[in-house]
GROMACS .gro file of C-alpha atoms in nm:
model
  385
    1MET     CA    1   0.000   0.000   0.000
    2ILE     CA    2   0.131   0.345  -0.098
    3HIS     CA    3   0.116   0.610   0.176
    4TYR     CA    4   0.306   0.917   0.295
    5LYS     CA    5   0.448   1.069   0.612
    6LEU     CA    6   0.513   1.439   0.669
    7TYR     CA    7   0.813   1.555   0.869
    8ASN     CA    8   0.871   1.906   1.001
    9SER     CA    9   1.235   1.861   1.100
   10VAL     CA   10   1.545   1.690   0.960
   11ASN     CA   11   1.588   1.521   1.298
   12ASP     CA   12   1.261   1.334   1.239
   13LEU     CA   13   1.361   1.187   0.902
   14PRO     CA   14   1.390   0.807   0.885
   15GLU     CA   15   1.735   0.646   0.866
   16SER     CA   16   1.647   0.516   0.520
   17TRP     CA   17   1.628   0.875   0.383
   18ASP     CA   18   1.997   0.899   0.292
   19ALA     CA   19   2.005   0.537   0.175
   20LEU     CA   20   1.797   0.617  -0.131
   21LEU     CA   21   2.003   0.591  -0.449
   22VAL     CA   22   1.982   0.955  -0.550
   23GLU     CA   23   2.297   1.144  -0.646
   24ASP     CA   24   2.188   1.485  -0.530
   25LEU     CA   25   2.352   1.638  -0.225
   26PHE     CA   26   2.063   1.887  -0.200
   27LEU     CA   27   1.832   1.600  -0.102
   28LYS     CA   28   2.062   1.458   0.167
   29ARG     CA   29   2.038   1.526   0.538
   30PRO     CA   30   2.362   1.728   0.584
   31PHE     CA   31   2.248   1.994   0.336
   32LEU     CA   32   1.890   1.985   0.461
   33ARG     CA   33   2.014   2.027   0.820
   34ALA     CA   34   2.226   2.328   0.721
   35LEU     CA   35   1.922   2.472   0.543
   36GLU     CA   36   1.699   2.412   0.844
   37ASN     CA   37   1.946   2.576   1.082
   38SER     CA   38   1.991   2.888   0.867
   39THR     CA   39   1.685   2.925   0.651
   40PRO     CA   40   1.554   3.267   0.542
   41THR     CA   41   1.303   3.409   0.787
   42ASN     CA   42   1.015   3.375   0.539
   43ILE     CA   43   1.085   3.012   0.440
   44SER     CA   44   1.029   2.692   0.637
   45THR     CA   45   1.109   2.350   0.496
   46HIS     CA   46   0.899   2.037   0.531
   47PHE     CA   47   0.977   1.685   0.416
   48LEU     CA   48   0.754   1.418   0.270
   49GLY     CA   49   0.838   1.049   0.259
   50VAL     CA   50   0.647   0.818   0.024
   51PHE     CA   51   0.627   0.458   0.141
   52SER     CA   52   0.529   0.129  -0.020
   53SER     CA   53   0.420  -0.068   0.286
   54GLU     CA   54   0.707   0.020   0.525
   55THR     CA   55   0.972   0.083   0.258
   56LEU     CA   56   1.068   0.441   0.172
   57VAL     CA   57   1.041   0.468  -0.208
   58GLY     CA   58   1.027   0.843  -0.268
   59ILE     CA   59   1.093   1.181  -0.108
   60ALA     CA   60   0.991   1.542  -0.162
   61ILE     CA   61   1.119   1.871  -0.023
   62ILE     CA   62   0.835   2.120   0.034
   63GLN     CA   63   0.900   2.481   0.126
   64ARG     CA   64   0.641   2.702   0.284
   65VAL     CA   65   0.710   3.058   0.170
   66GLU     CA   66   0.557   3.360   0.337
   67MET     CA   67   0.534   3.625   0.066
   68TYR     CA   68   0.562   3.978   0.196
   69PHE     CA   69   0.634   4.298   0.013
   70GLU     CA   70   0.963   4.380   0.184
   71ASP     CA   71   1.099   4.029   0.119
   72VAL     CA   72   1.027   4.043  -0.254
   73PHE     CA   73   1.120   4.397  -0.353
   74ARG     CA   74   1.463   4.540  -0.280
   75LYS     CA   75   1.581   4.898  -0.258
   76THR     CA   76   1.689   4.893  -0.623
   77SER     CA   77   1.343   4.793  -0.751
   78ASN     CA   78   1.174   5.023  -1.000
   79LYS     CA   79   0.926   5.250  -0.815
   80PHE     CA   80   0.644   5.195  -1.063
   81PHE     CA   81   0.687   4.818  -1.046
   82LYS     CA   82   0.702   4.841  -0.668
   83ARG     CA   83   0.365   5.016  -0.665
   84CYS     CA   84   0.209   4.767  -0.908
   85GLY     CA   85   0.381   4.479  -0.736
   86LYS     CA   86   0.248   4.583  -0.397
   87ILE     CA   87  -0.107   4.562  -0.532
   88LEU     CA   88  -0.044   4.224  -0.695
   89ILE     CA   89   0.117   4.077  -0.385
   90SER     CA   90  -0.146   4.210  -0.147
   91LYS     CA   91  -0.431   4.081  -0.366
   92ILE     CA   92  -0.289   3.764  -0.517
   93VAL     CA   93   0.035   3.641  -0.363
   94LYS     CA   94   0.039   3.774  -0.008
   95GLY     CA   95   0.017   3.493   0.238
   96ASN     CA   96   0.170   3.151   0.201
   97ALA     CA   97   0.289   2.937  -0.087
   98LEU     CA   98   0.393   2.573  -0.088
   99ILE     CA   99   0.673   2.500  -0.333
  100VAL     CA  100   0.792   2.148  -0.411
  101GLY     CA  101   1.164   2.207  -0.447
  102ASN     CA  102   1.432   2.441  -0.314
  103LEU     CA  103   1.356   2.806  -0.388
  104MET     CA  104   1.710   2.903  -0.292
  105HIS     CA  105   1.882   2.717  -0.575
  106THR     CA  106   1.818   2.674  -0.946
  107GLY     CA  107   1.731   2.321  -1.055
  108GLN     CA  108   1.518   2.023  -0.965
  109HIS     CA  109   1.625   1.956  -0.609
  110GLY     CA  110   1.290   1.863  -0.463
  111LEU     CA  111   1.188   1.516  -0.581
  112TYR     CA  112   1.314   1.161  -0.606
  113PHE     CA  113   1.138   0.827  -0.636
  114ASN     CA  114   1.244   0.470  -0.706
  115SER     CA  115   1.076   0.392  -1.039
  116LYS     CA  116   1.112   0.017  -0.973
  117GLU     CA  117   0.886   0.045  -0.670
  118ILE     CA  118   0.635   0.315  -0.766
  119THR     CA  119   0.515   0.486  -1.083
  120GLN     CA  120   0.557   0.858  -1.137
  121ASP     CA  121   0.182   0.914  -1.133
  122GLU     CA  122   0.145   0.724  -0.803
  123PHE     CA  123   0.431   0.931  -0.662
  124LEU     CA  124   0.283   1.265  -0.772
  125ASP     CA  125  -0.066   1.170  -0.651
  126THR     CA  126   0.080   1.090  -0.309
  127ILE     CA  127   0.265   1.422  -0.298
  128SER     CA  128  -0.062   1.597  -0.380
  129GLN     CA  129  -0.226   1.426  -0.082
  130GLY     CA  130   0.063   1.541   0.136
  131LEU     CA  131   0.034   1.900   0.011
  132LYS     CA  132  -0.335   1.907   0.103
  133ALA     CA  133  -0.259   1.770   0.452
  134LEU     CA  134   0.025   2.020   0.501
  135SER     CA  135  -0.204   2.306   0.392
  136LYS     CA  136  -0.455   2.203   0.660
  137GLN     CA  137  -0.176   2.173   0.917
  138ILE     CA  138  -0.053   2.527   0.842
  139LYS     CA  139  -0.408   2.663   0.859
  140THR     CA  140  -0.466   2.494   1.196
  141ILE     CA  141  -0.133   2.588   1.356
  142HIS     CA  142  -0.058   2.926   1.197
  143ASN     CA  143  -0.403   3.032   1.075
  144LYS     CA  144  -0.251   3.095   0.730
  145LYS     CA  145  -0.416   2.995   0.405
  146ILE     CA  146  -0.202   2.847   0.128
  147ARG     CA  147  -0.263   3.064  -0.176
  148ILE     CA  148  -0.012   2.922  -0.424
  149ILE     CA  149   0.118   2.570  -0.493
  150GLY     CA  150   0.411   2.508  -0.724
  151PHE     CA  151   0.651   2.244  -0.852
  152LYS     CA  152   0.974   2.411  -0.958
  153ASP     CA  153   1.254   2.385  -1.213
  154TYR     CA  154   1.230   2.099  -1.460
  155PHE     CA  155   1.435   2.070  -1.778
  156GLU     CA  156   1.247   2.020  -2.103
  157ASN     CA  157   1.344   1.652  -2.115
  158ASP     CA  158   1.240   1.579  -1.755
  159ALA     CA  159   1.005   1.281  -1.732
  160ILE     CA  160   0.770   1.478  -1.506
  161HIS     CA  161   0.622   1.648  -1.814
  162THR     CA  162   0.469   1.314  -1.922
  163SER     CA  163   0.227   1.331  -1.626
  164LYS     CA  164   0.000   1.574  -1.809
  165ALA     CA  165  -0.318   1.422  -1.667
  166PHE     CA  166  -0.195   1.485  -1.311
  167PHE     CA  167  -0.118   1.853  -1.372
  168ARG     CA  168  -0.444   1.901  -1.561
  169ARG     CA  169  -0.643   1.741  -1.280
  170GLU     CA  170  -0.465   1.949  -1.016
  171LYS     CA  171  -0.514   2.266  -1.229
  172LEU     CA  172  -0.140   2.334  -1.230
  173TYR     CA  173  -0.031   2.529  -1.536
  174LYS     CA  174   0.312   2.506  -1.698
  175ALA     CA  175   0.527   2.819  -1.721
  176GLN     CA  176   0.872   2.876  -1.863
  177VAL     CA  177   1.129   3.047  -1.642
  178GLN     CA  178   1.479   3.175  -1.709
  179PRO     CA  179   1.718   2.907  -1.837
  180ASN     CA  180   1.977   2.730  -1.627
  181MET     CA  181   2.324   2.817  -1.759
  182ILE     CA  182   2.538   2.501  -1.771
  183PHE     CA  183   2.908   2.482  -1.854
  184GLU     CA  184   3.007   2.146  -2.000
  185VAL     CA  185   3.365   2.044  -1.922
  186LYS     CA  186   3.520   1.891  -2.235
  187PRO     CA  187   3.717   1.567  -2.182
  188ILE     CA  188   4.004   1.709  -2.389
  189TRP     CA  189   4.065   1.986  -2.134
  190ASP     CA  190   4.335   1.867  -1.896
  191SER     CA  191   4.381   2.215  -1.752
  192PRO     CA  192   4.224   2.563  -1.757
  193GLN     CA  193   4.492   2.660  -2.009
  194ASP     CA  194   4.353   2.399  -2.252
  195TYR     CA  195   4.010   2.556  -2.203
  196VAL     CA  196   4.132   2.912  -2.271
  197SER     CA  197   4.326   2.796  -2.578
  198THR     CA  198   3.996   2.695  -2.744
  199PHE     CA  199   3.865   3.055  -2.726
  200LYS     CA  200   3.829   3.275  -3.028
  201LYS     CA  201   4.083   3.557  -3.033
  202LYS     CA  202   3.835   3.814  -2.898
  203TYR     CA  203   3.744   3.603  -2.595
  204ARG     CA  204   4.102   3.499  -2.526
  205SER     CA  205   4.195   3.868  -2.516
  206ARG     CA  206   3.900   3.934  -2.285
  207TYR     CA  207   4.018   3.658  -2.051
  208ARG     CA  208   4.370   3.802  -2.034
  209THR     CA  209   4.237   4.152  -1.967
  210ALA     CA  210   4.022   4.021  -1.682
  211GLN     CA  211   4.317   3.831  -1.536
  212LYS     CA  212   4.536   4.141  -1.554
  213LYS     CA  213   4.273   4.351  -1.378
  214SER     CA  214   4.264   4.099  -1.093
  215ASP     CA  215   4.644   4.102  -1.040
  216THR     CA  216   4.608   4.275  -0.705
  217ILE     CA  217   4.346   4.026  -0.582
  218ALA     CA  218   4.460   3.740  -0.357
  219ARG     CA  219   4.234   3.436  -0.373
  220LYS     CA  220   4.196   3.207  -0.074
  221GLU     CA  221   3.968   2.920   0.021
  222LEU     CA  222   3.835   2.992   0.368
  223SER     CA  223   3.838   2.742   0.653
  224ILE     CA  224   3.533   2.701   0.874
  225ASP     CA  225   3.692   2.924   1.141
  226GLU     CA  226   3.758   3.195   0.881
  227VAL     CA  227   3.401   3.169   0.750
  228LEU     CA  228   3.279   3.221   1.107
  229SER     CA  229   3.510   3.514   1.183
  230LEU     CA  230   3.427   3.685   0.851
  231SER     CA  231   3.052   3.612   0.866
  232ASP     CA  232   2.945   3.976   0.894
  233GLN     CA  233   3.161   4.085   0.600
  234LEU     CA  234   3.050   3.789   0.386
  235TYR     CA  235   2.686   3.870   0.451
  236GLU     CA  236   2.734   4.237   0.367
  237LEU     CA  237   2.900   4.144   0.035
  238TYR     CA  238   2.618   3.896  -0.040
  239GLU     CA  239   2.361   4.170   0.034
  240ASN     CA  240   2.535   4.406  -0.209
  241VAL     CA  241   2.462   4.165  -0.493
  242SER     CA  242   2.128   4.030  -0.367
  243ASP     CA  243   1.975   4.375  -0.317
  244ASN     CA  244   2.083   4.469  -0.666
  245ALA     CA  245   1.857   4.194  -0.805
  246GLY     CA  246   1.554   4.419  -0.753
  247VAL     CA  247   1.310   4.129  -0.711
  248ASN     CA  248   1.378   3.827  -0.495
  249SER     CA  249   1.162   3.591  -0.289
  250PHE     CA  250   1.396   3.561   0.011
  251LYS     CA  251   1.704   3.691   0.187
  252LEU     CA  252   1.960   3.448   0.327
  253HIS     CA  253   2.006   3.403   0.700
  254GLU     CA  254   2.323   3.564   0.837
  255THR     CA  255   2.467   3.225   0.938
  256HIS     CA  256   2.385   3.043   0.614
  257PHE     CA  257   2.740   3.008   0.481
  258TYR     CA  258   2.878   2.898   0.818
  259ASN     CA  259   2.608   2.633   0.858
  260LEU     CA  260   2.675   2.497   0.508
  261LYS     CA  261   3.047   2.471   0.584
  262LEU     CA  262   2.971   2.309   0.918
  263GLU     CA  263   2.747   2.040   0.768
  264LEU     CA  264   2.895   1.986   0.419
  265LYS     CA  265   3.262   2.026   0.518
  266ASP     CA  266   3.479   1.975   0.205
  267ASP     CA  267   3.172   1.953  -0.018
  268PHE     CA  268   3.122   2.327   0.037
  269LYS     CA  269   3.388   2.567  -0.082
  270LEU     CA  270   3.400   2.938  -0.004
  271CYS     CA  271   3.673   3.132  -0.185
  272GLY     CA  272   3.751   3.484  -0.068
  273TYR     CA  273   3.892   3.766  -0.279
  274PHE     CA  274   4.127   3.992  -0.082
  275ILE     CA  275   4.295   4.324  -0.162
  276ASP     CA  276   4.555   4.434   0.096
  277ASN     CA  277   4.422   4.165   0.331
  278GLN     CA  278   4.071   4.311   0.314
  279LEU     CA  279   3.784   4.087   0.198
  280VAL     CA  280   3.631   4.246  -0.114
  281GLY     CA  281   3.445   3.951  -0.267
  282PHE     CA  282   3.371   3.580  -0.248
  283TYR     CA  283   3.205   3.295  -0.432
  284THR     CA  284   3.077   2.960  -0.310
  285LEU     CA  285   3.063   2.613  -0.466
  286ILE     CA  286   2.878   2.294  -0.374
  287LEU     CA  287   3.041   1.968  -0.484
  288ASN     CA  288   2.744   1.763  -0.599
  289HIS     CA  289   2.882   1.432  -0.725
  290SER     CA  290   2.974   1.478  -1.095
  291LYS     CA  291   2.828   1.831  -1.099
  292LEU     CA  292   2.986   2.143  -0.960
  293GLU     CA  293   2.709   2.375  -0.841
  294THR     CA  294   2.786   2.744  -0.817
  295TYR     CA  295   2.604   2.896  -0.521
  296PHE     CA  296   2.584   3.250  -0.379
  297LEU     CA  297   2.851   3.514  -0.421
  298GLY     CA  298   2.917   3.873  -0.325
  299TYR     CA  299   3.151   4.163  -0.392
  300LYS     CA  300   3.202   4.533  -0.334
  301GLN     CA  301   3.009   4.707  -0.609
  302GLU     CA  302   3.255   4.996  -0.628
  303LEU     CA  303   3.542   4.756  -0.709
  304GLN     CA  304   3.350   4.531  -0.949
  305HIS     CA  305   3.424   4.714  -1.275
  306GLN     CA  306   3.783   4.808  -1.188
  307HIS     CA  307   3.882   4.446  -1.118
  308GLN     CA  308   3.618   4.269  -1.331
  309MET     CA  309   3.546   4.061  -1.022
  310TYR     CA  310   3.229   3.890  -1.146
  311LEU     CA  311   3.390   3.779  -1.472
  312ASN     CA  312   3.698   3.657  -1.285
  313MET     CA  313   3.477   3.460  -1.047
  314LEU     CA  314   3.310   3.289  -1.343
  315PHE     CA  315   3.650   3.197  -1.487
  316ASP     CA  316   3.772   3.075  -1.146
  317MET     CA  317   3.466   2.855  -1.096
  318ALA     CA  318   3.499   2.709  -1.446
  319SER     CA  319   3.868   2.645  -1.382
  320PHE     CA  320   3.789   2.466  -1.055
  321GLY     CA  321   3.552   2.239  -1.245
  322ILE     CA  322   3.818   2.159  -1.505
  323ASP     CA  323   4.096   2.105  -1.249
  324ASN     CA  324   3.878   1.870  -1.045
  325ASN     CA  325   3.734   1.666  -1.332
  326TYR     CA  326   3.370   1.767  -1.306
  327LYS     CA  327   3.143   1.692  -1.599
  328GLU     CA  328   2.940   2.008  -1.561
  329VAL     CA  329   2.950   2.341  -1.382
  330ILE     CA  330   2.598   2.458  -1.301
  331PHE     CA  331   2.599   2.838  -1.325
  332ALA     CA  332   2.223   2.869  -1.258
  333ARG     CA  333   2.005   3.148  -1.397
  334THR     CA  334   2.057   3.525  -1.422
  335ALA     CA  335   2.337   3.710  -1.607
  336MET     CA  336   2.295   3.472  -1.900
  337GLU     CA  337   2.493   3.675  -2.151
  338ILE     CA  338   2.814   3.703  -1.949
  339LYS     CA  339   2.788   3.337  -1.848
  340SER     CA  340   2.754   3.237  -2.213
  341SER     CA  341   3.068   3.443  -2.286
  342ILE     CA  342   3.276   3.198  -2.080
  343GLY     CA  343   3.117   2.893  -2.244
  344ALA     CA  344   2.797   2.817  -2.049
  345LYS     CA  345   2.492   2.717  -2.254
  346PRO     CA  346   2.124   2.788  -2.173
  347HIS     CA  347   1.896   2.497  -2.083
  348ASN     CA  348   1.528   2.588  -2.068
  349MET     CA  349   1.337   2.517  -1.749
  350HIS     CA  350   0.972   2.507  -1.650
  351LEU     CA  351   0.762   2.512  -1.336
  352TYR     CA  352   0.403   2.415  -1.258
  353LEU     CA  353   0.189   2.656  -1.061
  354LYS     CA  354  -0.164   2.730  -0.944
  355HIS     CA  355  -0.358   2.966  -0.721
  356THR     CA  356  -0.584   2.791  -0.471
  357ASN     CA  357  -0.857   3.052  -0.519
  358ASN     CA  358  -1.036   2.958  -0.840
  359VAL     CA  359  -1.184   3.308  -0.863
  360ILE     CA  360  -0.837   3.442  -0.935
  361ALA     CA  361  -0.761   3.334  -1.288
  362ASN     CA  362  -0.429   3.165  -1.350
  363THR     CA  363  -0.377   3.419  -1.627
  364VAL     CA  364  -0.336   3.683  -1.355
  365LEU     CA  365  -0.093   3.459  -1.169
  366LYS     CA  366   0.103   3.418  -1.491
  367LEU     CA  367   0.158   3.794  -1.491
  368VAL     CA  368   0.309   3.770  -1.145
  369VAL     CA  369   0.542   3.491  -1.258
  370LYS     CA  370   0.648   3.686  -1.565
  371TYR     CA  371   0.720   3.992  -1.354
  372ALA     CA  372   0.908   3.808  -1.078
  373ASN     CA  373   1.105   3.587  -1.317
  374PRO     CA  374   1.086   3.741  -1.666
  375ILE     CA  375   1.214   3.568  -1.979
  376ARG     CA  376   1.452   3.839  -2.093
  377ASP     CA  377   1.581   3.891  -2.443
  378TRP     CA  378   1.955   3.842  -2.444
  379GLU     CA  379   2.229   3.768  -2.692
  380GLU     CA  380   2.402   3.435  -2.648
  381ARG     CA  381   2.778   3.452  -2.690
  382HIS     CA  382   2.984   3.183  -2.863
  383PRO     CA  383   3.340   3.207  -2.728
  384PHE     CA  384   3.487   2.886  -2.873
  385LYS     CA  385   3.655   2.848  -3.211
   0.00000   0.00000   0.00000
């Protein structure tokens, strides 16, 4: 018999959770514990186990998101959009959403099931039952109504799209979001120098210019003690970049990077950029089996152009992937054009979404999605010969 269990804490998860044969560090307890201990104030994470009799055959990460105006719009947001957005959020979005997946990272990091033990449709139907029960639980405990339900970030070739009857029955509509920028590491590249040598002349020159502008920057991987001692500075640098996004659905907890280092150890890398022993920037990486996942970064805006810090970070992360024999470097969404200039390629992604109030047409919700995560026109670069 197929049934589910809901868990509100990582400490409650069954021992069999990490035994499932899924190669995704974002679904394992160390990452989930770090997330739980340092989650954004407007996000709480719940966990669903799908069982066949007493055997765990599938899992889902479900995030409850409290959508409030100040969490979504940053100080750099356009004033007109802020005004319109305030109306939309207060009328349509304000309240709670349940998202199957991890809102804090691009990609499908919310679902896994053993296809030998359960079908995809059985799995999704069981998740739907769990979402309804969780909605009732939140209403009872917090007196909050779930307004939006979503399943996030699936590539075009993901098997989930074959469950059309499920999404139609649940009134979940499909929407395209910004692509995931993925850098494929070629087997012929034994070193970053091999990678740069395949550039067209223009892009090779651009690489050298960026390197020259970063001559005064010292790069250093930070230990857990250094991450802790520099926590305030790291968070300030992260905020510089995050606030510049204009629209965002969360803000990281101040201890997020420390908790990731504490739980993931060597699977989490934080590299600091220093000028005259002063921290001026950083980037983070998560070592996810054969994939290198770029995570959050930050830098001093006033030094960004002078030292081309963002471009140098992209090159450094690509070089780490090459040096350490990763198959792919996941650069996530945003800044697609500059990421394509170092060799990353766009991979389209979709989500499924619905508003729980049938009076509010999904066409209106689509406008919110388009505004919060617009498909921008951009020119893809082709740096290789």
